[in-house]
mmCIF file of C-alpha atoms in Angstrom:
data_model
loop_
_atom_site.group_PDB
_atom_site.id
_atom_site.type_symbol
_atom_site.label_atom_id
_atom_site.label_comp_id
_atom_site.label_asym_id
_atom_site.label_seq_id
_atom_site.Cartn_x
_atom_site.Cartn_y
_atom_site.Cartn_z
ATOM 1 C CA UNK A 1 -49.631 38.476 12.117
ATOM 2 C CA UNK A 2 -52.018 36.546 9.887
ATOM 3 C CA UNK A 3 -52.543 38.264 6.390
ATOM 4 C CA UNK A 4 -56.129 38.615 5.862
ATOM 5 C CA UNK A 5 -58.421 38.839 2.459
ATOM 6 C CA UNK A 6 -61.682 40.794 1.769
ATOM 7 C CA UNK A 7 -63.166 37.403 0.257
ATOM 8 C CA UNK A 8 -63.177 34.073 1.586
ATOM 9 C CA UNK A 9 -62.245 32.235 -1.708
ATOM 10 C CA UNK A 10 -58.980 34.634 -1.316
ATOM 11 C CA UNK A 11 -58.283 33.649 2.027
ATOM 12 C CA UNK A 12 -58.445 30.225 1.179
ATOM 13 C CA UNK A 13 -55.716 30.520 -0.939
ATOM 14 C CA UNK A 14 -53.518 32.946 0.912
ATOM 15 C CA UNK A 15 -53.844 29.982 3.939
ATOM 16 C CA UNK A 16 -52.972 27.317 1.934
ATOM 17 C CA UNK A 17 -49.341 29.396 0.628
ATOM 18 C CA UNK A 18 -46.484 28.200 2.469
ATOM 19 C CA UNK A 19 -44.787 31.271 3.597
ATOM 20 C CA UNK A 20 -41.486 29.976 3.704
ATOM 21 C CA UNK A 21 -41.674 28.472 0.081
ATOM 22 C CA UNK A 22 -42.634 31.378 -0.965
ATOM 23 C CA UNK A 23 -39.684 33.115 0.565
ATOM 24 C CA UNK A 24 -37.195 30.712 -0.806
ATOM 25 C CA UNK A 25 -38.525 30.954 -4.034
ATOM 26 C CA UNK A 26 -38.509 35.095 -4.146
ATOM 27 C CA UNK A 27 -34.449 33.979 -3.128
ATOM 28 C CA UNK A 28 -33.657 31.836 -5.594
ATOM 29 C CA UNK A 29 -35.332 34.577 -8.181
ATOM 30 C CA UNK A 30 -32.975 37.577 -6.158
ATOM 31 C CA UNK A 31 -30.122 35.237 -6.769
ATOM 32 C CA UNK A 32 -29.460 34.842 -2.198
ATOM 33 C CA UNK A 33 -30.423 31.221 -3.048
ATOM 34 C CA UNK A 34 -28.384 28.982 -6.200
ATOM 35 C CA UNK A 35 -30.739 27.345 -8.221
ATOM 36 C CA UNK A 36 -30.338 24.224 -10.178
ATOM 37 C CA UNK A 37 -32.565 24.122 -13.669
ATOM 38 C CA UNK A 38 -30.896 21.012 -15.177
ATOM 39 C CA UNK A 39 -27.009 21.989 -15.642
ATOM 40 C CA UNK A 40 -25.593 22.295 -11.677
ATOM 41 C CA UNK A 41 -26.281 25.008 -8.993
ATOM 42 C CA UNK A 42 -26.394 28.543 -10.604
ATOM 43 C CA UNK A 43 -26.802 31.646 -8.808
ATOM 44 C CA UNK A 44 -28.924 34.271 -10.610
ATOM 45 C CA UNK A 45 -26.920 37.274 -10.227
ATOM 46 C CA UNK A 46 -29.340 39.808 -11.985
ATOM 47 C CA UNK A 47 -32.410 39.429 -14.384
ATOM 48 C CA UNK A 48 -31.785 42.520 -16.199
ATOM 49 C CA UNK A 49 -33.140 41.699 -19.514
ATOM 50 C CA UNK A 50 -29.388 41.560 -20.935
ATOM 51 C CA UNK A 51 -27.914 39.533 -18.585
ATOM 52 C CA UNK A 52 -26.942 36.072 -18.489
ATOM 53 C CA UNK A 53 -29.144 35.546 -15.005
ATOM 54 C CA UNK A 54 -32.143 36.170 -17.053
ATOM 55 C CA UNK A 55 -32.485 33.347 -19.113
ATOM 56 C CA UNK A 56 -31.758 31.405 -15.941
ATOM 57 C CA UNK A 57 -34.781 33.008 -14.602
ATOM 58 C CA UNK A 58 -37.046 32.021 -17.228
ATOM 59 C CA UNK A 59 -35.979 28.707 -16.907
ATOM 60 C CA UNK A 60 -36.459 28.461 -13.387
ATOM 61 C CA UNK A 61 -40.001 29.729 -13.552
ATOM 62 C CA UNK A 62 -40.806 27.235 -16.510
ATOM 63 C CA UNK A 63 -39.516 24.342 -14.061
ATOM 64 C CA UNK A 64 -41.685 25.665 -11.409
ATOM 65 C CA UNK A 65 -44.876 26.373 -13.240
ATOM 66 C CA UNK A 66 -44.697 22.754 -14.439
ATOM 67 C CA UNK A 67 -44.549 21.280 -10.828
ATOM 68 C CA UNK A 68 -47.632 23.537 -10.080
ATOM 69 C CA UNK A 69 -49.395 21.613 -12.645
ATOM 70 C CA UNK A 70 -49.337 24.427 -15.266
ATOM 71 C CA UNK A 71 -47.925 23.501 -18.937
ATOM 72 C CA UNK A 72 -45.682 26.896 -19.857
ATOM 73 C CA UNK A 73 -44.922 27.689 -23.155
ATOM 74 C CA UNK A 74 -42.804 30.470 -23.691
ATOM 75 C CA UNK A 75 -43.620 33.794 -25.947
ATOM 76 C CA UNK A 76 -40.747 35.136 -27.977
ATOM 77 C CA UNK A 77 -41.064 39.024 -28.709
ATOM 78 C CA UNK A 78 -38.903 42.111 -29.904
ATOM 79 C CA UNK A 79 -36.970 40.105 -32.590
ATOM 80 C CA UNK A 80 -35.745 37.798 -30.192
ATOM 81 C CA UNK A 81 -34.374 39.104 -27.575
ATOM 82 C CA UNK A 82 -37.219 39.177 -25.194
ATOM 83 C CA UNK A 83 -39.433 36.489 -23.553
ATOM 84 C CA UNK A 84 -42.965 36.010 -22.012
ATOM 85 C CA UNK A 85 -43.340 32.616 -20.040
ATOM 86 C CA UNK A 86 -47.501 31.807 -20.354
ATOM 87 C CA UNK A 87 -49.102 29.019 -18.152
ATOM 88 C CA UNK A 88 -52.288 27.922 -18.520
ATOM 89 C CA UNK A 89 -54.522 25.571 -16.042
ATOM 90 C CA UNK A 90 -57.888 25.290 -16.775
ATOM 91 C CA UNK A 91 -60.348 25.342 -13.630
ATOM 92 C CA UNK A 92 -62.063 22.432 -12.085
ATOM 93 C CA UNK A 93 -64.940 24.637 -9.953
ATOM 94 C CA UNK A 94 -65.474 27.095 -12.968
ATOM 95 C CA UNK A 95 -63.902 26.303 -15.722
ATOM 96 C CA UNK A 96 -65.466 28.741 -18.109
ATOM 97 C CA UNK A 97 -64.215 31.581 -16.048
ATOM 98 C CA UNK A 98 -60.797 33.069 -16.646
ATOM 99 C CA UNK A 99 -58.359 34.810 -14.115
ATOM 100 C CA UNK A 100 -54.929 36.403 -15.735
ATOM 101 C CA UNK A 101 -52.073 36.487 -12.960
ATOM 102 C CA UNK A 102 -49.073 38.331 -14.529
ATOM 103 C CA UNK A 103 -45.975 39.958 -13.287
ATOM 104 C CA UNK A 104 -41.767 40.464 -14.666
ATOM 105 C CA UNK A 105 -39.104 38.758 -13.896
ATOM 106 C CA UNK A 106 -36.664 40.859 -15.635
ATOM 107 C CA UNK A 107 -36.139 44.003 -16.037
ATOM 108 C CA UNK A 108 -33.877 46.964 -18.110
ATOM 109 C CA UNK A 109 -33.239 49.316 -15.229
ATOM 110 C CA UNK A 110 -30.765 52.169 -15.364
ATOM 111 C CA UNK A 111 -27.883 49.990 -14.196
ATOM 112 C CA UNK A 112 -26.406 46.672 -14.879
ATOM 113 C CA UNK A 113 -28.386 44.443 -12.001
ATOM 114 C CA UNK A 114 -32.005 44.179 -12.106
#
């Protein structure tokens, strides 16, 4: 089944999403799918915020955003030890307007694997 939006500017862009990159993507983020960010394939095993996965994560998303046409920068916070990864791409129809898309990639859950 076809997902469908409320507004036809969103369901432009949910038609032009390839499903299955989308899926691989979500994979290689889950670590079911290696990865290769410069250094060999990598599996991320967990992107709990003290694991060594994470960083891989960040990396991966950096790589990505910059195919997309984005130009990340990354955002250190709590004395180190934690990272934002910002993109911004300025908009050719309205550039003056501003839309913030934002969401974690890592996480400090109860247990070792995030």
């Amino acid at each position: 089944m076809a997902a469908l939006a409320q507004y036809p500017v969103v369901q432009s862009a949910v038609d032009a999403m390839d499903l299955d990159s989308l899926v691989h993507f979500v994979g290689e983020l889950s670590g079911e799918v290696p990865v290769d960010v410069g250094s060999g394939p990598v599996t991320i095993v967990s992107r709990h915020k003290l694991a060594a996965g994470n960083p891989i994560a960040a990396d991966l998303l950096e790589q990505r955003l910059a195919e997309w046409g984005y130009v990340p920068q990354v955002q250190v916070f709590s004395g180190g030890t934690g990272e934002n990864i910002l993109a911004v791409k300025q908009g050719s129809l309205y550039p003056e307007r501003r839309v913030i898309l934002c969401g974690h990639y890592d996480a400090m859950p109860g247990g070792p694997v995030a």
